[in-house]
Amino acid sequence: MLTARNLECIRGEHKLFSNIFFSVNPGELMFVGGPNGSGKTSLLRLLCGLSSPDSGEILWNGMDIRDLDGDYRGMMTYLGHLGGIKDDLTALENLRISCALADCEIDENQAADALGQIGLAGREMLPAKVLSQGQRRRVALARLLVVQTRLWILDEPLTALDTAAVKLIKEILEHNLSKGGMVIMTTHQEIVMTAAAVHHLTLS
Amino acid sequence: MLTARNLECIRGEHKLFSNIFFSVNPGELMFVGGPNGSGKTSLLRLLCGLSSPDSGEILWNGMDIRDLDGDYRGMMTYLGHLGGIKDDLTALENLRISCALADCEIDENQAADALGQIGLAGREMLPAKVLSQGQRRRVALARLLVVQTRLWILDEPLTALDTAAVKLIKEILEHNLSKGGMVIMTTHQEIVMTAAAVHHLTLS
Amino acid sequence: MTINWFKYASPASFYFLAGRMLPYFTALAITLLIVGLYIGFFVAPTDFQQGEAYRIIFIHVPAAWMSMFLYVVMAFWAGVGLAFNTRLSSMVASAIAPTGAMFAFLALWTGAWWGKPMWGTWWVWDARLTSELILFFLYIGFMSLQAAIDDPKRADKAGAVIALVGVVNVPIIYFSVQWWNTLHQGASVSLVQSPKMATAMLSGMLIMTLAAWMYSIVIILIRTRLIILERERHTAWVSELKEGVLE
Amino acid sequence: MKWESLSDFFAMGGYGLYVWGSYLVAMICVIGEVVLIRGRKRTLYKHLGQSRRSILRG
Amino acid sequence: MIWWIVKRDLLLAMRRRSDVLTTLFFFIIVVSLFPLGVGPEPSILRTMASGVVWVAALLASMLSLGRMFSSDYADGTLEQMLLSPVSLAALVTGKAISHWLVTGVPLVLMAPVLGIQYDLAGDALLVLTLSLLLGTPVLSLIGAIGAALTLGLRGGGVLVSILVLPLYIPVLIFGTGAVEASSAGMEFGAHFSILGALLLVSIVFSPWATAASLRISMS
Amino acid sequence: MIWWIVKRDLLLAMRRRSDVLTTLFFFIIVVSLFPLGVGPEPSILRTMASGVVWVAALLASMLSLGRMFSSDYADGTLEQMLLSPVSLAALVTGKAISHWLVTGVPLVLMAPVLGIQYDLAGDALLVLTLSLLLGTPVLSLIGAIGAALTLGLRGGGVLVSILVLPLYIPVLIFGTGAVEASSAGMEFGAHFSILGALLLVSIVFSPWATAASLRISMS
Ligand code: HEM
Ligand SMILES: Nc1ncnc2c1ncn2[C@@H]1O[C@H](COP(=O)(O)OP(=O)(O)OP(=O)(O)O)[C@@H](O)[C@H]1O
Ligand SMILES: Nc1ncnc2c1ncn2[C@@H]1O[C@H](COP(=O)(O)OP(=O)(O)OP(=O)(O)O)[C@@H](O)[C@H]1O
Ligand SMILES: [Mg+2]
Ligand SMILES: [Mg+2]
């Protein structure tokens, strides 16, 4: 269970948000909404430990994520605006390496399967730089098909994707939720998902 | 009037598209649709002269755009996936310089006005690197408010924007169309616009 | 009889033409090589100053000449490719580079192995030596640039720009280095020239140069054919070729 | 015949190391180039063969 | 238009004031490393001085080539430059000028101080500085071609050095030649004329070649 | 895990085979530039040899530092590394090892040939090569710290040189010292012991410091 207590985030002279409380239980989904620049990305980066809140605390099963450190990170997957996709490596290599980094090694066949599922069959061996914007995004998202983590923190996972891919991602997220996973995500697109509970956190 | 005749585009071993014919007249809008990787970005880059078609020709008022060269480029604005936004410059400087590059110099007040209209009031002096994804996109789009060109070629202009900004961009585009401008754009989001004529070109 | 040159400017016709020419050039190269080596080792007399060491000349000079000549040829074809968008000439330019670099390396190597017994040192910073070294670097630059670019069209054009800039620079480099050297007290050693070259030596050298030339033609034709196949493997004529024997 | 014996030929009047060092490397270069081209040809042909097979399969 | 580009690039350089300083420090450090590697013998150092300063200038100028276009490329500005109705050769001239202002000029100003470290005489110092003043713009102009050609290639930073260093050699030779001629009490005007000629040739041809290379790299 | 990183980086290097070659050629070209700047006098060149080769090795190693993390940073891989449950110090060791394999080893192999250009004797050549073998891993390890600290800073390429060059100086001094001692017929074992000690110290401390720097740069 991920709990945030009294989070506050200040950037420059702007207080982006304060007094944020929420908790996300297994099987639950939280949408983080709000206009551009309202602090969604900043919040997600706090939640995954990439930066620290100006006040408040973030707990995973009751323990501060900073104390948990590697244990927490082994439990969580974050996908940001940047995909972590290397232009010079092929889609397949990109996927295998990003999985290995998340300490979940997969072999070529597993990687090719995942890429096939996400709609990149036949492009596995192309270097990422020639892929289209949406295809690059898919390579990054393919990780979700293989990782074993429970908490997914996704920053606008649907940008650049076509409708078929949006549907696919929706199914992947729902599958994770149904297994007792947790998803925290932002998006500017309307999307309806089934989950044990759907929270909406709107920043402004 | 922009006319494409028998365009063909080959990337690696894939023929992305061929036999593409269309023409866009003043006041008309063309949506380029299709799934990820179908060649939308590749088509737009052909249309603005950043790359050359494998066969076929692109005519502006009956003349090949490669022969027109600078004259054509003076008539056209292209916004791609990348915004051309410098992390180290402020939003204001970014806008002024990108306009100067398009041979349409503006002073500080005009630039500040444009940024204000597009919803960045109060952020004009922030370096682009601290702006949120949507705010960066807005800085790039602010150019559309000041340039005097007639043909706009926009590659997914709506990504990362919130609903308010989408509405704003829609109005800007419609204003250009009503003045006799032409717009060619891609997007994965549904959007309804009024124009003298709306064409849909769907790649697959 | 008129020959339609444009016909051979298409990679496909060149492929077959080159295939037909290859055996003759190969035979010529091998014959010249054997004759040249025979003259070099069994006819040419011992040099009264340098003893037998001078026999290195039979590869050194051909290699040095070829390395310079090939660079100009390479730049020429690359420039033609850039200016007229003829695929074949760019392919020929890319095919020349490795052989040119190989000859430049050989000139350097054999020169060094000649310098050790004659001058007592492997290397001096003499004008000729230095400019040959720089020529080698220019080849390397051309090849690294082309190797770093995946898209063959872009690689051709980028290579052409650097080859042309390089060819402008070669004379500048040559004269600058020569001048640079003479400003100092004369180099402690200089190229030892045999006063008058025996005809056997001279003819051996010339025949070996011709052999090197023919060898270059053979290798470049083969390499061009390979490049043509690599780049045109999706075209109809290569598919037809595949159905038959890949010769 | 200007050489007394084979060993005389290889000695090159005391300069054997240098003369043969040069010729040997020249030979290696030439052979190396030929071998490299052979390798390139082989991979290319394999590639071509493969693509024909994949056409047949598909 | 050239002016806009220069202004923008200087603004970018100023936004990170350290940028100008760092090239300069690099130059200083390289020049100062040599005595550490070679030993403190003054007579040897004096013979090396012009060579070391010039090689360091070459390297400093070359190392900053990577930055010339790559950030514009990564963020899409270059795309916009290609699409600008203004002639690309003019834009490119602007970039080369600002590169020289940011990297070349500081080196020229710093050179006399470093020459003193190597115990050069007053005359030689002056000639060294003037030779750098004439030579460094050539480095920026030639370098622009290399930078444009290697745009977006992996390992571009090192690739560019392979491409441009051989082309830099005449500048190096005549630059150091002038200093050595003056130390030896000889006429050095001819060296300067040749450096000037190199500068003219590169002013005329480099923008054109660079623009062509950019179009090639971006297509 | 270290193995994965090394494998991945080598894969990236091999994807562009020229990558390894280019660092090497950079080294060769820099070493060959000096005689052009200084003049062809063999006796002067011989005195400079170890200094020039070592400084060139320093520069070649330093210049490729930029690539060590920056592309991982730009495309978000580094973010993922920080989020990886595996110890960051291990990941970083992997990066330093692959940096050394790609840049250091080729230099060591090439050094004898370049020494010959400077007319060094056989003994001195051997010592030069061995000193590089001991010294270049230290350069990669120390360099990693600098690369991590300057990550994402504009002008990082030059900034990194300011940070690491001072740290490289001991390596340079003992490396060239060994060669000079051996040329002078003196004992050079002590120099080697110190180089070895530097290597051990940096193996122990650098991964830790680099990991800390990365965390600082990324927060
Ligand atoms: C690494 C060392 C050397 C290099 C790079 C080198 C390079 C060259 C080059 C580029 C040429 C052709 C120049 C021209 O025709 O204008 C040449 C020709 C020649 N070299 Fe060398 N050389 C080297 C060492 C030597 C040595 C040690 C000797 C003899 C002791 C030598 C003797 C000659 C001779 C006799 C020619 C033919 C000159 C002529 O007839 O034009 N070279 N060398
Ligand atoms: N140093 C700073 N000074 C002032 N404001 C800052 C500073 N750093 C960041 N900001 C502001 O903080 C906000 C960061 O927003 P964040 O990236 O979290 O937005 P977001 O909700 O993800 O927006 P988007 O929908 O556009 O992605 C922006 O409004 C930005 O202008
Ligand atoms: N060298 C290559 N070899 C094979 N395929 C290539 C090569 N270069 C590009 N492609 C393919 O060409 C297509 C380029 O698509 P483009 O970027 O135009 O797509 P798009 O319609 O804009 O997609 P998106 O909606 O994701 O932005 C991709 O499918 C890509 O995989
Ligand atoms: Mg955001
Ligand atoms: Mg696209």
PDB file of C-alpha atoms in Angstrom, chain B:
ATOM      1  CA  MET B   1      -2.428  25.649 -53.122  1.00  0.00           C
ATOM      2  CA  LEU B   2      -0.397  22.615 -52.128  1.00  0.00           C
ATOM      3  CA  THR B   3      -0.628  19.594 -54.391  1.00  0.00           C
ATOM      4  CA  ALA B   4       0.938  16.197 -53.960  1.00  0.00           C
ATOM      5  CA  ARG B   5       1.133  13.862 -56.908  1.00  0.00           C
ATOM      6  CA  ASN B   6       1.802  10.189 -56.707  1.00  0.00           C
ATOM      7  CA  LEU B   7       3.966  10.413 -53.605  1.00  0.00           C
ATOM      8  CA  GLU B   8       5.878   7.376 -52.496  1.00  0.00           C
ATOM      9  CA  CYS B   9       7.999   6.904 -49.427  1.00  0.00           C
ATOM     10  CA  ILE B  10      10.218   3.920 -48.680  1.00  0.00           C
ATOM     11  CA  ARG B  11      12.008   3.450 -45.375  1.00  0.00           C
ATOM     12  CA  GLY B  12      14.393   0.575 -45.104  1.00  0.00           C
ATOM     13  CA  GLU B  13      12.552  -2.369 -46.565  1.00  0.00           C
ATOM     14  CA  HIS B  14       9.088  -1.021 -45.870  1.00  0.00           C
ATOM     15  CA  LYS B  15       7.091   0.898 -48.408  1.00  0.00           C
ATOM     16  CA  LEU B  16       5.308   3.284 -46.067  1.00  0.00           C
ATOM     17  CA  PHE B  17       2.945   4.651 -48.666  1.00  0.00           C
ATOM     18  CA  SER B  18       2.625   5.148 -52.396  1.00  0.00           C
ATOM     19  CA  ASN B  19       0.184   6.668 -54.854  1.00  0.00           C
ATOM     20  CA  ILE B  20      -0.684   9.520 -52.554  1.00  0.00           C
ATOM     21  CA  PHE B  21      -2.550  12.302 -54.378  1.00  0.00           C
ATOM     22  CA  PHE B  22      -4.157  15.283 -52.723  1.00  0.00           C
ATOM     23  CA  SER B  23      -4.448  19.007 -52.899  1.00  0.00           C
ATOM     24  CA  VAL B  24      -5.168  21.517 -50.181  1.00  0.00           C
ATOM     25  CA  ASN B  25      -6.671  24.857 -51.171  1.00  0.00           C
ATOM     26  CA  PRO B  26      -6.765  28.104 -49.190  1.00  0.00           C
ATOM     27  CA  GLY B  27      -9.040  27.782 -46.185  1.00  0.00           C
ATOM     28  CA  GLU B  28      -8.845  24.014 -46.196  1.00  0.00           C
ATOM     29  CA  LEU B  29      -7.702  21.633 -43.531  1.00  0.00           C
ATOM     30  CA  MET B  30      -6.248  18.199 -43.960  1.00  0.00           C
ATOM     31  CA  PHE B  31      -6.006  15.605 -41.212  1.00  0.00           C
ATOM     32  CA  VAL B  32      -3.403  12.944 -41.751  1.00  0.00           C
ATOM     33  CA  GLY B  33      -4.413   9.871 -39.812  1.00  0.00           C
ATOM     34  CA  GLY B  34      -3.289   6.318 -39.357  1.00  0.00           C
ATOM     35  CA  PRO B  35      -1.810   4.026 -36.761  1.00  0.00           C
ATOM     36  CA  ASN B  36       1.644   4.396 -35.224  1.00  0.00           C
ATOM     37  CA  GLY B  37       4.393   3.981 -37.731  1.00  0.00           C
ATOM     38  CA  SER B  38       2.141   4.359 -40.745  1.00  0.00           C
ATOM     39  CA  GLY B  39       4.217   7.222 -42.092  1.00  0.00           C
ATOM     40  CA  LYS B  40       2.425  10.385 -40.994  1.00  0.00           C
ATOM     41  CA  THR B  41       5.563  12.101 -39.752  1.00  0.00           C
ATOM     42  CA  SER B  42       7.441  10.925 -42.815  1.00  0.00           C
ATOM     43  CA  LEU B  43       4.766  12.426 -45.064  1.00  0.00           C
ATOM     44  CA  LEU B  44       4.811  15.785 -43.300  1.00  0.00           C
ATOM     45  CA  ARG B  45       8.574  15.933 -43.578  1.00  0.00           C
ATOM     46  CA  LEU B  46       8.282  15.378 -47.307  1.00  0.00           C
ATOM     47  CA  LEU B  47       5.691  18.121 -47.567  1.00  0.00           C
ATOM     48  CA  CYS B  48       7.894  20.686 -45.898  1.00  0.00           C
ATOM     49  CA  GLY B  49      10.965  19.700 -47.867  1.00  0.00           C
ATOM     50  CA  LEU B  50      13.036  18.189 -45.057  1.00  0.00           C
ATOM     51  CA  SER B  51      13.369  15.004 -47.035  1.00  0.00           C
ATOM     52  CA  SER B  52      12.621  14.017 -50.612  1.00  0.00           C
ATOM     53  CA  PRO B  53      10.029  11.542 -51.792  1.00  0.00           C
ATOM     54  CA  ASP B  54      11.197   8.338 -53.406  1.00  0.00           C
ATOM     55  CA  SER B  55       8.933   9.184 -56.279  1.00  0.00           C
ATOM     56  CA  GLY B  56       6.246  11.719 -57.049  1.00  0.00           C
ATOM     57  CA  GLU B  57       6.231  15.472 -56.688  1.00  0.00           C
ATOM     58  CA  ILE B  58       4.993  18.179 -54.377  1.00  0.00           C
ATOM     59  CA  LEU B  59       3.784  21.400 -55.949  1.00  0.00           C
ATOM     60  CA  TRP B  60       3.062  24.775 -54.432  1.00  0.00           C
ATOM     61  CA  ASN B  61       0.817  26.722 -56.794  1.00  0.00           C
ATOM     62  CA  GLY B  62       1.954  24.481 -59.593  1.00  0.00           C
ATOM     63  CA  MET B  63       5.690  24.727 -58.945  1.00  0.00           C
ATOM     64  CA  ASP B  64       7.906  22.078 -57.431  1.00  0.00           C
ATOM     65  CA  ILE B  65       8.774  23.017 -53.855  1.00  0.00           C
ATOM     66  CA  ARG B  66      12.395  22.091 -54.404  1.00  0.00           C
ATOM     67  CA  ASP B  67      12.670  24.684 -57.148  1.00  0.00           C
ATOM     68  CA  LEU B  68      10.920  27.306 -55.029  1.00  0.00           C
ATOM     69  CA  ASP B  69      13.292  26.617 -52.154  1.00  0.00           C
ATOM     70  CA  GLY B  70      13.486  29.706 -49.900  1.00  0.00           C
ATOM     71  CA  ASP B  71      10.288  31.167 -51.349  1.00  0.00           C
ATOM     72  CA  TYR B  72       8.317  28.127 -50.326  1.00  0.00           C
ATOM     73  CA  ARG B  73       9.894  27.992 -46.899  1.00  0.00           C
ATOM     74  CA  GLY B  74       8.995  31.637 -46.343  1.00  0.00           C
ATOM     75  CA  MET B  75       5.353  30.670 -46.878  1.00  0.00           C
ATOM     76  CA  MET B  76       5.247  27.690 -44.578  1.00  0.00           C
ATOM     77  CA  THR B  77       5.568  26.822 -40.893  1.00  0.00           C
ATOM     78  CA  TYR B  78       6.408  23.327 -39.699  1.00  0.00           C
ATOM     79  CA  LEU B  79       6.186  22.149 -36.121  1.00  0.00           C
ATOM     80  CA  GLY B  80       7.479  18.653 -35.481  1.00  0.00           C
ATOM     81  CA  HIS B  81       7.741  16.316 -32.521  1.00  0.00           C
ATOM     82  CA  LEU B  82      10.700  18.339 -31.370  1.00  0.00           C
ATOM     83  CA  GLY B  83       9.868  21.887 -30.484  1.00  0.00           C
ATOM     84  CA  GLY B  84      13.182  23.567 -31.144  1.00  0.00           C
ATOM     85  CA  ILE B  85      13.061  24.849 -27.561  1.00  0.00           C
ATOM     86  CA  LYS B  86      16.397  25.547 -25.919  1.00  0.00           C
ATOM     87  CA  ASP B  87      16.565  24.396 -22.311  1.00  0.00           C
ATOM     88  CA  ASP B  88      18.772  27.260 -21.248  1.00  0.00           C
ATOM     89  CA  LEU B  89      16.830  30.118 -22.751  1.00  0.00           C
ATOM     90  CA  THR B  90      13.709  31.621 -21.224  1.00  0.00           C
ATOM     91  CA  ALA B  91      10.328  31.109 -22.809  1.00  0.00           C
ATOM     92  CA  LEU B  92      10.464  34.666 -24.119  1.00  0.00           C
ATOM     93  CA  GLU B  93      13.884  34.319 -25.679  1.00  0.00           C
ATOM     94  CA  ASN B  94      12.937  31.002 -27.163  1.00  0.00           C
ATOM     95  CA  LEU B  95       9.914  32.504 -28.851  1.00  0.00           C
ATOM     96  CA  ARG B  96      11.714  35.572 -30.163  1.00  0.00           C
ATOM     97  CA  ILE B  97      14.535  33.540 -31.581  1.00  0.00           C
ATOM     98  CA  SER B  98      12.378  30.928 -33.215  1.00  0.00           C
ATOM     99  CA  CYS B  99      10.436  33.730 -34.865  1.00  0.00           C
ATOM    100  CA  ALA B 100      13.624  35.445 -36.012  1.00  0.00           C
ATOM    101  CA  LEU B 101      14.699  32.183 -37.596  1.00  0.00           C
ATOM    102  CA  ALA B 102      11.439  32.134 -39.518  1.00  0.00           C
ATOM    103  CA  ASP B 103      12.337  35.633 -40.726  1.00  0.00           C
ATOM    104  CA  CYS B 104       9.625  37.363 -38.718  1.00  0.00           C
ATOM    105  CA  GLU B 105      11.262  39.408 -36.023  1.00  0.00           C
ATOM    106  CA  ILE B 106       9.165  40.426 -33.031  1.00  0.00           C
ATOM    107  CA  ASP B 107       9.940  42.591 -30.036  1.00  0.00           C
ATOM    108  CA  GLU B 108       9.655  41.694 -26.378  1.00  0.00           C
ATOM    109  CA  ASN B 109       6.132  43.003 -25.981  1.00  0.00           C
ATOM    110  CA  GLN B 110       4.768  41.086 -28.918  1.00  0.00           C
ATOM    111  CA  ALA B 111       6.445  37.964 -27.641  1.00  0.00           C
ATOM    112  CA  ALA B 112       5.109  38.468 -24.120  1.00  0.00           C
ATOM    113  CA  ASP B 113       1.633  39.022 -25.543  1.00  0.00           C
ATOM    114  CA  ALA B 114       1.757  35.824 -27.499  1.00  0.00           C
ATOM    115  CA  LEU B 115       2.987  33.853 -24.507  1.00  0.00           C
ATOM    116  CA  GLY B 116       0.243  35.400 -22.370  1.00  0.00           C
ATOM    117  CA  GLN B 117      -2.416  34.404 -24.895  1.00  0.00           C
ATOM    118  CA  ILE B 118      -1.205  30.842 -24.937  1.00  0.00           C
ATOM    119  CA  GLY B 119      -1.405  30.565 -21.182  1.00  0.00           C
ATOM    120  CA  LEU B 120       2.154  31.162 -20.083  1.00  0.00           C
ATOM    121  CA  ALA B 121       1.613  34.512 -18.396  1.00  0.00           C
ATOM    122  CA  GLY B 122       3.996  34.750 -15.479  1.00  0.00           C
ATOM    123  CA  ARG B 123       6.323  32.086 -16.858  1.00  0.00           C
ATOM    124  CA  GLU B 124       7.873  34.188 -19.623  1.00  0.00           C
ATOM    125  CA  MET B 125      11.156  34.541 -17.815  1.00  0.00           C
ATOM    126  CA  LEU B 126      11.586  30.938 -16.677  1.00  0.00           C
ATOM    127  CA  PRO B 127      14.246  28.907 -18.455  1.00  0.00           C
ATOM    128  CA  ALA B 128      12.578  26.308 -20.617  1.00  0.00           C
ATOM    129  CA  LYS B 129      14.147  23.419 -18.748  1.00  0.00           C
ATOM    130  CA  VAL B 130      11.996  23.954 -15.657  1.00  0.00           C
ATOM    131  CA  LEU B 131       8.793  24.180 -17.658  1.00  0.00           C
ATOM    132  CA  SER B 132       6.449  21.242 -17.679  1.00  0.00           C
ATOM    133  CA  GLN B 133       6.039  19.143 -20.806  1.00  0.00           C
ATOM    134  CA  GLY B 134       2.830  20.915 -21.767  1.00  0.00           C
ATOM    135  CA  GLN B 135       4.308  24.336 -21.137  1.00  0.00           C
ATOM    136  CA  ARG B 136       7.250  23.634 -23.416  1.00  0.00           C
ATOM    137  CA  ARG B 137       4.856  22.558 -26.089  1.00  0.00           C
ATOM    138  CA  ARG B 138       2.988  25.819 -25.644  1.00  0.00           C
ATOM    139  CA  VAL B 139       6.149  27.839 -26.126  1.00  0.00           C
ATOM    140  CA  ALA B 140       6.659  26.106 -29.447  1.00  0.00           C
ATOM    141  CA  LEU B 141       3.047  26.629 -30.449  1.00  0.00           C
ATOM    142  CA  ALA B 142       3.121  30.317 -29.514  1.00  0.00           C
ATOM    143  CA  ARG B 143       4.902  30.857 -32.808  1.00  0.00           C
ATOM    144  CA  LEU B 144       1.664  30.211 -34.616  1.00  0.00           C
ATOM    145  CA  LEU B 145       0.282  33.391 -33.061  1.00  0.00           C
ATOM    146  CA  VAL B 146       2.885  35.620 -34.631  1.00  0.00           C
ATOM    147  CA  VAL B 147       4.016  34.133 -37.925  1.00  0.00           C
ATOM    148  CA  GLN B 148       2.504  35.407 -41.146  1.00  0.00           C
ATOM    149  CA  THR B 149       2.748  32.187 -43.104  1.00  0.00           C
ATOM    150  CA  ARG B 150      -0.193  30.647 -44.936  1.00  0.00           C
ATOM    151  CA  LEU B 151       0.598  26.965 -44.839  1.00  0.00           C
ATOM    152  CA  TRP B 152       0.937  25.261 -41.469  1.00  0.00           C
ATOM    153  CA  ILE B 153       2.220  21.733 -41.222  1.00  0.00           C
ATOM    154  CA  LEU B 154       1.799  20.437 -37.703  1.00  0.00           C
ATOM    155  CA  ASP B 155       2.887  17.051 -36.400  1.00  0.00           C
ATOM    156  CA  GLU B 156       0.789  16.067 -33.386  1.00  0.00           C
ATOM    157  CA  PRO B 157       0.444  19.611 -32.105  1.00  0.00           C
ATOM    158  CA  LEU B 158      -1.877  18.494 -29.331  1.00  0.00           C
ATOM    159  CA  THR B 159       0.331  16.050 -27.447  1.00  0.00           C
ATOM    160  CA  ALA B 160       0.983  16.910 -23.808  1.00  0.00           C
ATOM    161  CA  LEU B 161      -1.608  19.699 -23.874  1.00  0.00           C
ATOM    162  CA  ASP B 162      -4.477  19.897 -21.400  1.00  0.00           C
ATOM    163  CA  THR B 163      -8.056  20.366 -22.584  1.00  0.00           C
ATOM    164  CA  ALA B 164      -7.981  24.156 -22.235  1.00  0.00           C
ATOM    165  CA  ALA B 165      -4.907  24.353 -24.419  1.00  0.00           C
ATOM    166  CA  VAL B 166      -6.401  21.994 -26.989  1.00  0.00           C
ATOM    167  CA  LYS B 167      -9.368  24.310 -27.296  1.00  0.00           C
ATOM    168  CA  LEU B 168      -7.071  27.297 -27.662  1.00  0.00           C
ATOM    169  CA  ILE B 169      -5.040  25.694 -30.412  1.00  0.00           C
ATOM    170  CA  LYS B 170      -8.240  24.722 -32.190  1.00  0.00           C
ATOM    171  CA  GLU B 171      -9.278  28.370 -32.204  1.00  0.00           C
ATOM    172  CA  ILE B 172      -5.906  29.505 -33.478  1.00  0.00           C
ATOM    173  CA  LEU B 173      -6.046  27.020 -36.317  1.00  0.00           C
ATOM    174  CA  GLU B 174      -9.610  27.958 -37.203  1.00  0.00           C
ATOM    175  CA  HIS B 175      -8.641  31.604 -37.240  1.00  0.00           C
ATOM    176  CA  ASN B 176      -5.856  30.881 -39.694  1.00  0.00           C
ATOM    177  CA  LEU B 177      -8.197  28.819 -41.853  1.00  0.00           C
ATOM    178  CA  SER B 178     -10.803  31.565 -41.867  1.00  0.00           C
ATOM    179  CA  LYS B 179      -8.152  33.985 -43.163  1.00  0.00           C
ATOM    180  CA  GLY B 180      -7.497  31.658 -46.103  1.00  0.00           C
ATOM    181  CA  GLY B 181      -4.634  29.756 -44.541  1.00  0.00           C
ATOM    182  CA  MET B 182      -4.054  26.055 -44.981  1.00  0.00           C
ATOM    183  CA  VAL B 183      -3.429  23.512 -42.251  1.00  0.00           C
ATOM    184  CA  ILE B 184      -2.112  19.984 -42.558  1.00  0.00           C
ATOM    185  CA  MET B 185      -1.931  18.154 -39.275  1.00  0.00           C
ATOM    186  CA  THR B 186      -1.725  14.771 -37.618  1.00  0.00           C
ATOM    187  CA  THR B 187      -3.253  13.832 -34.320  1.00  0.00           C
ATOM    188  CA  HIS B 188      -4.369  10.731 -32.490  1.00  0.00           C
ATOM    189  CA  GLN B 189      -7.009  12.701 -30.588  1.00  0.00           C
ATOM    190  CA  GLU B 190     -10.481  13.328 -31.946  1.00  0.00           C
ATOM    191  CA  ILE B 191     -10.988  16.977 -32.753  1.00  0.00           C
ATOM    192  CA  VAL B 192     -13.670  18.752 -34.755  1.00  0.00           C
ATOM    193  CA  MET B 193     -12.810  21.899 -36.662  1.00  0.00           C
ATOM    194  CA  THR B 194     -14.614  24.145 -39.069  1.00  0.00           C
ATOM    195  CA  ALA B 195     -12.914  24.940 -42.335  1.00  0.00           C
ATOM    196  CA  ALA B 196     -13.786  25.573 -45.979  1.00  0.00           C
ATOM    197  CA  ALA B 197     -13.180  21.896 -46.444  1.00  0.00           C
ATOM    198  CA  VAL B 198     -11.827  19.193 -44.192  1.00  0.00           C
ATOM    199  CA  HIS B 199      -9.899  16.400 -45.887  1.00  0.00           C
ATOM    200  CA  HIS B 200      -8.978  13.167 -44.221  1.00  0.00           C
ATOM    201  CA  LEU B 201      -5.972  11.268 -45.473  1.00  0.00           C
ATOM    202  CA  THR B 202      -5.580   7.952 -43.739  1.00  0.00           C
ATOM    203  CA  LEU B 203      -2.375   5.987 -44.064  1.00  0.00           C
ATOM    204  CA  SER B 204      -2.272   2.393 -43.015  1.00  0.00           C
TER     205      SER B 204
END
